[in-house]
Tab-separated table of C-alpha atoms in Angstrom:
chain	number	residue	atom	x	y	z
A	1	GLU	CA	-36.794	51.864	-132.174
A	2	ASP	CA	-35.721	50.581	-128.779
A	3	GLN	CA	-35.272	46.820	-128.567
A	4	VAL	CA	-34.631	44.350	-125.782
A	5	THR	CA	-33.751	40.728	-126.535
A	6	GLN	CA	-33.485	38.138	-123.801
A	7	SER	CA	-31.805	34.769	-124.121
A	8	PRO	CA	-32.299	31.947	-123.719
A	9	GLU	CA	-36.102	31.843	-123.939
A	10	ALA	CA	-36.133	28.974	-121.458
A	11	LEU	CA	-33.485	27.513	-119.180
A	12	ARG	CA	-33.623	24.323	-117.159
A	13	LEU	CA	-31.077	23.881	-114.375
A	14	GLN	CA	-30.401	21.362	-111.687
A	15	GLU	CA	-30.370	22.686	-108.156
A	16	GLY	CA	-26.915	24.100	-107.480
A	17	GLU	CA	-26.025	24.478	-111.174
A	18	SER	CA	-25.013	28.124	-111.706
A	19	SER	CA	-25.794	29.924	-114.965
A	20	SER	CA	-26.464	33.324	-116.548
A	21	LEU	CA	-29.339	34.996	-118.340
A	22	ASN	CA	-28.649	37.556	-121.043
A	23	CYS	CA	-30.402	40.815	-121.925
A	24	SER	CA	-29.191	42.620	-125.056
A	25	TYR	CA	-30.539	46.086	-125.702
A	26	THR	CA	-30.638	48.890	-128.220
A	27	VAL	CA	-31.888	52.178	-126.819
A	28	SER	CA	-31.598	55.912	-127.479
A	29	GLY	CA	-29.523	56.611	-124.404
A	30	LEU	CA	-30.008	54.519	-121.291
A	31	ARG	CA	-31.723	55.981	-118.245
A	32	GLY	CA	-31.881	52.630	-116.521
A	33	LEU	CA	-31.973	48.866	-117.021
A	34	PHE	CA	-34.286	46.857	-114.801
A	35	TRP	CA	-34.568	43.210	-113.850
A	36	TYR	CA	-37.832	41.731	-112.591
A	37	ARG	CA	-38.958	38.299	-111.551
A	38	GLN	CA	-42.494	37.123	-112.330
A	39	ASP	CA	-44.199	34.088	-110.849
A	40	PRO	CA	-47.228	32.563	-112.602
A	41	GLY	CA	-50.432	34.493	-111.920
A	42	LYS	CA	-48.625	37.383	-110.230
A	43	GLY	CA	-47.299	40.790	-111.146
A	44	PRO	CA	-43.553	41.248	-111.654
A	45	GLU	CA	-41.340	41.678	-108.600
A	46	PHE	CA	-38.529	44.224	-108.742
A	47	LEU	CA	-34.992	42.842	-108.482
A	48	PHE	CA	-32.441	45.419	-109.658
A	49	THR	CA	-31.905	48.741	-111.403
A	50	LEU	CA	-28.595	49.396	-113.189
A	51	TYR	CA	-27.770	52.872	-114.472
A	52	SER	CA	-24.337	52.778	-116.107
A	53	ALA	CA	-21.896	50.392	-117.746
A	54	GLY	CA	-19.705	48.591	-115.253
A	55	GLU	CA	-22.292	48.678	-112.509
A	56	GLU	CA	-23.039	45.480	-110.574
A	57	LYS	CA	-25.681	44.660	-107.982
A	58	GLU	CA	-26.235	41.558	-105.858
A	59	LYS	CA	-29.117	40.088	-103.942
A	60	GLU	CA	-28.875	36.655	-102.361
A	61	ARG	CA	-28.052	34.205	-105.190
A	62	LEU	CA	-28.528	36.820	-107.934
A	63	LYS	CA	-26.000	39.222	-109.411
A	64	ALA	CA	-26.755	41.679	-112.216
A	65	THR	CA	-24.091	43.302	-114.384
A	66	LEU	CA	-24.281	45.919	-117.129
A	67	THR	CA	-22.221	46.770	-120.203
A	68	LYS	CA	-22.988	49.288	-122.947
A	69	LYS	CA	-24.875	46.685	-124.976
A	70	GLU	CA	-26.081	44.006	-122.591
A	71	SER	CA	-26.814	42.936	-119.069
A	72	PHE	CA	-26.346	39.580	-117.410
A	73	LEU	CA	-28.244	38.092	-114.513
A	74	HIS	CA	-25.998	35.526	-112.861
A	75	ILE	CA	-27.651	32.901	-110.700
A	76	THR	CA	-25.326	31.129	-108.286
A	77	ALA	CA	-26.282	27.732	-106.848
A	78	PRO	CA	-29.979	28.127	-107.720
A	79	LYS	CA	-32.764	26.551	-105.710
A	80	PRO	CA	-36.179	25.354	-106.944
A	81	GLU	CA	-37.757	28.513	-105.492
A	82	ASP	CA	-35.764	30.549	-108.006
A	83	SER	CA	-37.962	29.100	-110.758
A	84	ALA	CA	-39.790	32.008	-112.426
A	85	THR	CA	-39.809	34.173	-115.529
A	86	TYR	CA	-37.075	36.801	-115.432
A	87	LEU	CA	-37.815	40.034	-117.285
A	88	CYS	CA	-35.419	42.727	-118.415
A	89	ALA	CA	-36.511	46.267	-119.299
A	90	VAL	CA	-34.797	49.482	-120.390
A	91	GLN	CA	-35.844	53.095	-120.055
A	92	ALA	CA	-34.772	55.447	-122.824
A	93	ALA	CA	-32.990	58.706	-122.082
A	94	GLY	CA	-33.338	60.393	-125.446
A	95	GLY	CA	-35.062	60.779	-128.775
A	96	THR	CA	-38.726	60.121	-129.343
A	97	SER	CA	-38.601	57.225	-126.879
A	98	TYR	CA	-37.606	59.424	-123.961
A	99	GLY	CA	-38.900	58.007	-120.703
A	100	LYS	CA	-40.545	54.967	-122.247
A	101	LEU	CA	-39.988	51.493	-120.883
A	102	THR	CA	-39.312	48.594	-123.246
A	103	PHE	CA	-39.434	45.016	-121.967
A	104	GLY	CA	-37.845	41.848	-123.265
A	105	GLN	CA	-39.860	38.674	-123.760
A	106	GLY	CA	-38.399	37.110	-120.643
A	107	THR	CA	-36.455	33.957	-119.784
A	108	ILE	CA	-38.397	31.128	-118.168
A	109	LEU	CA	-36.126	29.542	-115.564
A	110	THR	CA	-36.896	26.119	-114.124
A	111	VAL	CA	-34.703	24.716	-111.366
A	112	HIS	CA	-35.105	21.016	-110.670
A	113	PRO	CA	-34.337	19.573	-107.206
B	1	LYS	CA	-47.882	48.140	-95.500
B	2	ALA	CA	-50.572	47.328	-98.046
B	3	GLY	CA	-49.476	46.544	-101.586
B	4	VAL	CA	-50.819	47.754	-104.896
B	5	THR	CA	-54.429	46.754	-105.409
B	6	GLN	CA	-56.276	46.459	-108.696
B	7	THR	CA	-59.982	46.069	-109.321
B	8	PRO	CA	-61.646	44.173	-110.735
B	9	ARG	CA	-59.398	41.109	-110.941
B	10	TYR	CA	-61.312	39.555	-113.833
B	11	LEU	CA	-63.510	41.116	-116.468
B	12	ILE	CA	-65.334	39.893	-119.558
B	13	LYS	CA	-66.474	42.440	-122.132
B	14	THR	CA	-67.865	42.405	-125.647
B	15	ARG	CA	-66.245	43.974	-128.710
B	16	GLY	CA	-67.144	47.632	-129.038
B	17	GLN	CA	-67.743	48.182	-125.334
B	18	GLN	CA	-65.550	50.254	-123.093
B	19	VAL	CA	-63.934	49.328	-119.804
B	20	THR	CA	-62.437	51.129	-116.806
B	21	LEU	CA	-59.820	49.523	-114.588
B	22	SER	CA	-58.774	50.846	-111.212
B	23	CYS	CA	-55.466	50.894	-109.373
B	24	SER	CA	-54.716	51.945	-105.806
B	25	PRO	CA	-50.983	52.525	-105.229
B	26	ILE	CA	-48.974	51.949	-102.101
B	27	SER	CA	-49.534	54.758	-99.615
B	28	GLY	CA	-47.092	57.589	-100.277
B	29	HIS	CA	-46.327	56.542	-103.854
B	30	ARG	CA	-47.001	59.316	-106.357
B	31	SER	CA	-46.121	57.521	-109.592
B	32	VAL	CA	-48.502	55.019	-111.151
B	33	SER	CA	-47.768	53.224	-114.407
B	34	TRP	CA	-49.836	50.822	-116.495
B	35	TYR	CA	-48.789	47.834	-118.594
B	36	GLN	CA	-50.403	45.325	-120.931
B	37	GLN	CA	-49.166	41.732	-120.867
B	38	THR	CA	-50.030	39.182	-123.564
B	39	PRO	CA	-48.421	35.862	-124.518
B	40	GLY	CA	-47.532	37.181	-127.965
B	41	GLN	CA	-46.272	40.688	-127.222
B	42	GLY	CA	-45.072	40.221	-123.670
B	43	LEU	CA	-45.139	43.126	-121.255
B	44	GLN	CA	-45.718	46.505	-122.868
B	45	PHE	CA	-45.678	49.932	-121.252
B	46	LEU	CA	-48.875	51.951	-121.614
B	47	PHE	CA	-48.314	55.150	-119.650
B	48	GLU	CA	-47.138	56.688	-116.395
B	49	TYR	CA	-48.865	59.255	-114.215
B	50	PHE	CA	-47.249	61.409	-111.568
B	51	SER	CA	-49.105	63.955	-109.480
B	52	GLU	CA	-52.175	63.736	-111.722
B	53	THR	CA	-50.175	64.386	-114.917
B	54	GLN	CA	-49.289	61.906	-117.643
B	55	ARG	CA	-45.513	61.940	-117.746
B	56	ASN	CA	-44.638	59.154	-120.169
B	57	LYS	CA	-46.618	57.286	-122.806
B	58	GLY	CA	-46.027	54.078	-124.731
B	59	ASN	CA	-47.008	53.262	-128.288
B	60	PHE	CA	-50.687	52.486	-127.894
B	61	PRO	CA	-53.648	53.987	-129.783
B	62	GLY	CA	-55.743	56.756	-128.320
B	63	ARG	CA	-58.406	54.242	-127.295
B	64	PHE	CA	-56.216	53.634	-124.271
B	65	SER	CA	-56.356	56.490	-121.788
B	66	GLY	CA	-55.849	57.034	-118.123
B	67	ARG	CA	-56.024	59.496	-115.315
B	68	GLN	CA	-54.760	59.943	-111.802
B	69	PHE	CA	-56.593	61.464	-108.887
B	70	SER	CA	-55.285	63.699	-106.124
B	71	ASN	CA	-54.955	60.697	-103.785
B	72	SER	CA	-52.719	59.020	-106.430
B	73	ARG	CA	-55.304	56.394	-107.291
B	74	SER	CA	-55.425	55.805	-111.019
B	75	GLU	CA	-57.863	54.547	-113.590
B	76	MET	CA	-57.277	53.229	-117.074
B	77	ASN	CA	-59.952	53.303	-119.753
B	78	VAL	CA	-60.129	51.377	-122.996
B	79	SER	CA	-62.820	52.428	-125.442
B	80	THR	CA	-64.226	50.510	-128.417
B	81	LEU	CA	-62.759	47.215	-127.257
B	82	GLU	CA	-61.193	44.870	-129.792
B	83	LEU	CA	-60.507	41.144	-129.460
B	84	GLY	CA	-56.786	41.936	-129.377
B	85	ASP	CA	-57.250	43.940	-126.183
B	86	SER	CA	-57.677	40.703	-124.247
B	87	ALA	CA	-54.737	40.728	-121.860
B	88	LEU	CA	-53.527	41.033	-118.312
B	89	TYR	CA	-53.395	44.709	-117.359
B	90	LEU	CA	-50.869	45.481	-114.676
B	91	CYS	CA	-50.467	48.576	-112.583
B	92	ALA	CA	-47.318	49.514	-110.703
B	93	SER	CA	-46.514	52.268	-108.233
B	94	SER	CA	-43.304	53.883	-107.074
B	95	LEU	CA	-42.237	56.820	-104.972
B	96	VAL	CA	-40.934	59.083	-107.702
B	97	GLY	CA	-41.098	57.411	-111.110
B	98	LEU	CA	-40.032	54.730	-113.567
B	99	ARG	CA	-36.355	54.811	-112.529
B	100	ASP	CA	-37.397	54.018	-108.995
B	101	GLU	CA	-38.217	50.565	-107.628
B	102	GLN	CA	-41.696	49.715	-108.902
B	103	TYR	CA	-44.218	47.588	-107.059
B	104	PHE	CA	-46.715	45.750	-109.233
B	105	GLY	CA	-50.270	44.801	-108.446
B	106	PRO	CA	-51.762	41.387	-109.270
B	107	GLY	CA	-53.347	42.646	-112.483
B	108	THR	CA	-56.783	42.661	-114.080
B	109	ARG	CA	-57.470	39.864	-116.548
B	110	LEU	CA	-59.596	41.320	-119.365
B	111	THR	CA	-61.268	39.029	-121.863
B	112	VAL	CA	-62.950	40.546	-124.901
B	113	THR	CA	-65.442	38.328	-126.737
């Protein structure tokens, strides 16, 4: 069964204090790994898709990386507006889970001014 | 351009009833997917429709069904509602499918009493 584990569950940072969120996964072949941001009361907002180990993508203060077993979302010099729940998801490429999306429980990030 | 819209935004139903939720994707998007979000289970994938055909399906019982119309609008139906079906139901659309950047709607909050 495909599994996605995100850590930590919650992270409190001071403005400007860089850190990383982790997403460990077990999947029957990886079609894609996705990062989303979700603000309270809203639907998730797409951030990145990573397709293969070694791939990296950046957007403003965020950088996502991918290995064969995990992905990291690095947040550089965060601002209070970066506070949100960050979700990781994987799409399976094989077996009975082909095509299905599996989400992690999310990391709640709070950035204090 | 207009985002993904979902109706209704809030719904209260009684156990045993059935419910139909509606999703209008972004113009030009042919893929529509549905998700259930609860505090305990997090975000879970229900199914994806593309060009009126169900292309991928998550691990939910047959009480959960959906369809897509020729204009890409989609509906999700839940029959014989149970208390555990209380959740936020999210719809997302994309140009070509789950590997593509998905745009989420605001969700429908369903409460089953």
